[in-house]
Amino acid sequence: MELTTEFTFEEQHHIKNEFKRLKGTTYLDSAGSVLYGENQLKNVCDLLTHNFYPNPHTSKTSENLIDQVRLRILKHFHVNNYDDYTVIFTSNCTNGLKIVGETFQFDDNGSFYYQSDSHTSVLGLREIVNTKDIIPLSRNFFKEDCALETMKNSLIAFPAQCNFNGYKFPLKIIEKIHLGDNNYVLLDAAAYASSNDLDLNLCKADYVTVSFYKIFGYPTGLGALIVSKRGAEKLKKKYYGGGTVKIALTRENWHQKRDNLHEIYEDGTIPFLEIISLQSSFNYMENLLGDSFMKRISRHVFNLAKYFYVHLKSMKHYNNEDVAVLYHDTSFEDITTQSGIVNFNLKHANGSFIGFAEFASIAALHNLIVRTGCFCNPGSCQTFLNLTNEDLLKHFNAGHVCGDDNDLVDNIPTGSIRVSFGYMNDKVDAETVLDIIRKCYVQTEESSLDKTSAIKESESKNVKPVLQSIRIFPIKSCGPMIINKEWKITESGLQYDRNWMIINGDNGSALTQKHETKMCLIRPFVDETNNTLRLEFPYMDSIEIPLNTKGEEIRSASVCQTKVCGDYINGHDCGQQVAEWLSNALAINNLRLIRQNAEGKERKSGKIALANQAQFLLINKASVQWLMDQVEIWDYNKDVDNVIDRFRGNFVIENIEALTENSWKKIKIGESTFEVQGLCTRCQMICIDQSTGEKTAEPLRTIGKIFQGKTKFGIYLRLPFGLKEDCSNLVIKCGDEIVDISE
Ligand SMILES: *Cc1c(COP(=O)(O)O)cnc(C)c1O
């Protein structure tokens, strides 16, 4: 299938120039948020730097400009007679929906109808509407427009476009709803308006809600509730605040609200600078793509999504089984029913599902941004993934909640993958995703896994299981220091493990290997005799810093708050020299090395250093070897030590059957007791060759396949809870025997 192009060659060139900052990233989440163009922001910046705008309650100029923006918005939605509709500024679409939910006056025996595959922002209205009669409507109800005539005195809420798969609901149904007695339509247009031309002249919804970041990418925190003249009469509001009131007596409870609808509903000071900036966004889009930019964007994203859909749908494994299951109402034949979103899950050749969280890891590895999960739309998930209420409760009880990585329960997906196109995307973006799927998931020949996956016994059965080596990662996300003798254990983990971290001096965020793969080439060496930490990097002179950075010679970092796994960690800056060395090595400006302040951080799981999850990670060499045997197509160095390195474990054990460790609850290594905290959920880090910094699809792909999509490998250990004794004498030695002491 060939792609139909909407934008001219020249236009495509201009668009490319607006998004230079994406560099190698493929952005396919326009349904989550459209990206703003470079010139769009420059225009905003010019507007705000060359003018000044006081509070609209102070300045008539500001107020007038804001009213002009209201008219510009109405024009955008094809309202010809400005008396027909009023624009109320809100903080986002959700806020607009909530206002209607709170203030809509139901007549006696009036009902609230809602489309059950709506966004959670609509579902939440069930809790606040002023009627007890609350009725869900299926997708098919709208397609067949059945039983409309029975509705009366009702508010009917539905999305103009489903944010799950881009299905466009038939808007002509609004006319039919209005034929019923005293019915009102609340149209959630957040998804639709982001890439479609919404014509309120044709579809006369009474309440329409949008978020502007979904249309322009900027500003955030601004939406609109657009209310028809007849709709306005049904709303009654109690609260007032700021300029929404004409008079309010303070010693007696009496007030009079303003006359204009938007004056009544916009409590407090509206985000006037953001509203004024909207004008720049409209101008920018018109300059780039002409007056009817929305119609053109709509065709552009439809064409791209169709192209992607057709190619993904025809992708096959060697045995002619489909690679993808697509979740759609349409086959992309008609632009009036389908927008630029493709929603799917992937499958192995044997028919088992690939978890969306695993795909998310692979996507991140390839700098691809897509959304996975249920997209705040549990109804659509339930409809398309064929889940019963019992399934949902079972998933919930198995620990799955919205937004987590629990992607498969008994090999049934709890969510899916959503690719959504925007005006900044082109054919290359669609091809990029198709290539990733081909490279990582399409099986070209029969695999041993499709038959059985017997676990191989370790060859040397009579030898005792022992600790082969210890690894510490002094600087988080950098290379290991491998220890073949012994090492001290502190109450937060192995001594010096993840005690340092590299942060971006500009914003204080921690650097991670996921994004900066070359970090693994920084090799740290702790030398206690000389009290130094030496850092090496290929083709550079090494550098040494004192192990103890708490002395006076070390100044405190100006940016000492840094985010690790949602925690803020204080650190001492390790000085200018090492900062420059790191910036040179990684070719990133303004990096700083910081040393963790306190000995460790108190968590409910015990003290831990800057490590990601737990105090220690144990990796069984035989399991790694076993895993390697399962990998069919080697796209990387086939050396077991190279692969062990990728798992970044602290303890590597040998002489034990593969995967035995997965059933342990408690073990002894030499004299020390450890509790097992659980299996380690693998992320894309294991796809980085630690000796070169190169990215490969394996072994994450194979792990996902073997463990039914649960990308878990290796076990987390911690010191026993309530360990009272002083740990200062705890030492762990290579060659120590491993004993399973689970009860
Ligand atoms: C995004 C979206 C919302 C919520 O928008 P907010 O900006 O988060 O308030 C509601 N409904 C649909 C269909 C959406 O796509």
mmCIF file of N, CA, C and O and ligand atoms in Angstrom, residues 92-94 119 121 161 163 188 190-191 211 213-214, ligand 1:
data_model
loop_
_atom_site.group_PDB
_atom_site.id
_atom_site.type_symbol
_atom_site.label_atom_id
_atom_site.label_comp_id
_atom_site.label_asym_id
_atom_site.label_seq_id
_atom_site.Cartn_x
_atom_site.Cartn_y
_atom_site.Cartn_z
ATOM 1 N N ASN A 92 -8.728 22.429 31.994
ATOM 2 C CA ASN A 92 -8.564 21.382 30.979
ATOM 3 C C ASN A 92 -9.947 20.827 30.629
ATOM 4 O O ASN A 92 -10.951 21.308 31.145
ATOM 5 N N CYS A 93 -9.968 19.813 29.804
ATOM 6 C CA CYS A 93 -11.238 19.214 29.397
ATOM 7 C C CYS A 93 -11.973 18.636 30.604
ATOM 8 O O CYS A 93 -13.183 18.826 30.777
ATOM 9 N N THR A 94 -11.231 17.946 31.446
ATOM 10 C CA THR A 94 -11.817 17.310 32.629
ATOM 11 C C THR A 94 -12.574 18.327 33.479
ATOM 12 O O THR A 94 -13.694 18.091 33.923
ATOM 13 N N HIS A 119 -13.770 8.256 28.467
ATOM 14 C CA HIS A 119 -12.624 8.587 29.311
ATOM 15 C C HIS A 119 -13.087 8.596 30.775
ATOM 16 O O HIS A 119 -14.244 8.904 31.062
ATOM 17 N N SER A 121 -12.672 10.763 32.825
ATOM 18 C CA SER A 121 -13.173 12.102 33.164
ATOM 19 C C SER A 121 -14.688 12.203 32.992
ATOM 20 O O SER A 121 -15.340 13.011 33.647
ATOM 21 N N GLN A 161 -14.647 11.510 19.800
ATOM 22 C CA GLN A 161 -13.718 10.496 19.296
ATOM 23 C C GLN A 161 -13.230 9.669 20.470
ATOM 24 O O GLN A 161 -12.945 10.198 21.539
ATOM 25 N N ASN A 163 -10.650 7.960 22.588
ATOM 26 C CA ASN A 163 -9.207 8.184 22.720
ATOM 27 C C ASN A 163 -8.428 6.874 22.735
ATOM 28 O O ASN A 163 -7.218 6.864 22.656
ATOM 29 N N ASP A 188 -17.612 15.315 24.783
ATOM 30 C CA ASP A 188 -16.204 15.350 25.175
ATOM 31 C C ASP A 188 -15.384 15.370 23.887
ATOM 32 O O ASP A 188 -15.235 14.343 23.225
ATOM 33 N N ALA A 190 -12.181 16.369 23.557
ATOM 34 C CA ALA A 190 -10.731 16.479 23.793
ATOM 35 C C ALA A 190 -9.940 15.735 22.722
ATOM 36 O O ALA A 190 -9.005 16.274 22.135
ATOM 37 N N ALA A 191 -10.301 14.480 22.471
ATOM 38 C CA ALA A 191 -9.539 13.676 21.509
ATOM 39 C C ALA A 191 -9.849 14.112 20.074
ATOM 40 O O ALA A 191 -8.953 14.246 19.245
ATOM 41 N N SER A 211 -9.172 20.478 25.601
ATOM 42 C CA SER A 211 -7.918 20.899 26.251
ATOM 43 C C SER A 211 -6.998 21.433 25.168
ATOM 44 O O SER A 211 -6.840 20.788 24.136
ATOM 45 N N TYR A 213 -3.681 21.885 25.046
ATOM 46 C CA TYR A 213 -2.396 21.205 24.756
ATOM 47 C C TYR A 213 -2.621 20.056 23.785
ATOM 48 O O TYR A 213 -1.707 19.644 23.083
ATOM 49 N N LYS A 214 -3.839 19.532 23.722
ATOM 50 C CA LYS A 214 -4.097 18.445 22.779
ATOM 51 C C LYS A 214 -4.264 18.962 21.354
ATOM 52 O O LYS A 214 -4.208 18.204 20.410
HETATM 53 C C1 LIG B 1 -7.481 13.582 27.062
HETATM 54 C C2 LIG B 1 -8.894 13.313 27.143
HETATM 55 C C3 LIG B 1 -9.638 13.742 28.245
HETATM 56 C C4 LIG B 1 -9.038 14.434 29.411
HETATM 57 O O1 LIG B 1 -8.371 15.594 29.055
HETATM 58 P P1 LIG B 1 -7.578 16.416 30.173
HETATM 59 O O2 LIG B 1 -6.804 17.394 29.389
HETATM 60 O O3 LIG B 1 -6.719 15.437 30.881
HETATM 61 O O4 LIG B 1 -8.567 17.025 31.060
HETATM 62 C C5 LIG B 1 -10.979 13.460 28.260
HETATM 63 N N1 LIG B 1 -11.551 12.800 27.255
HETATM 64 C C6 LIG B 1 -10.889 12.387 26.163
HETATM 65 C C7 LIG B 1 -11.596 11.671 25.070
HETATM 66 C C8 LIG B 1 -9.513 12.618 26.082
HETATM 67 O O5 LIG B 1 -8.828 12.184 25.026
#
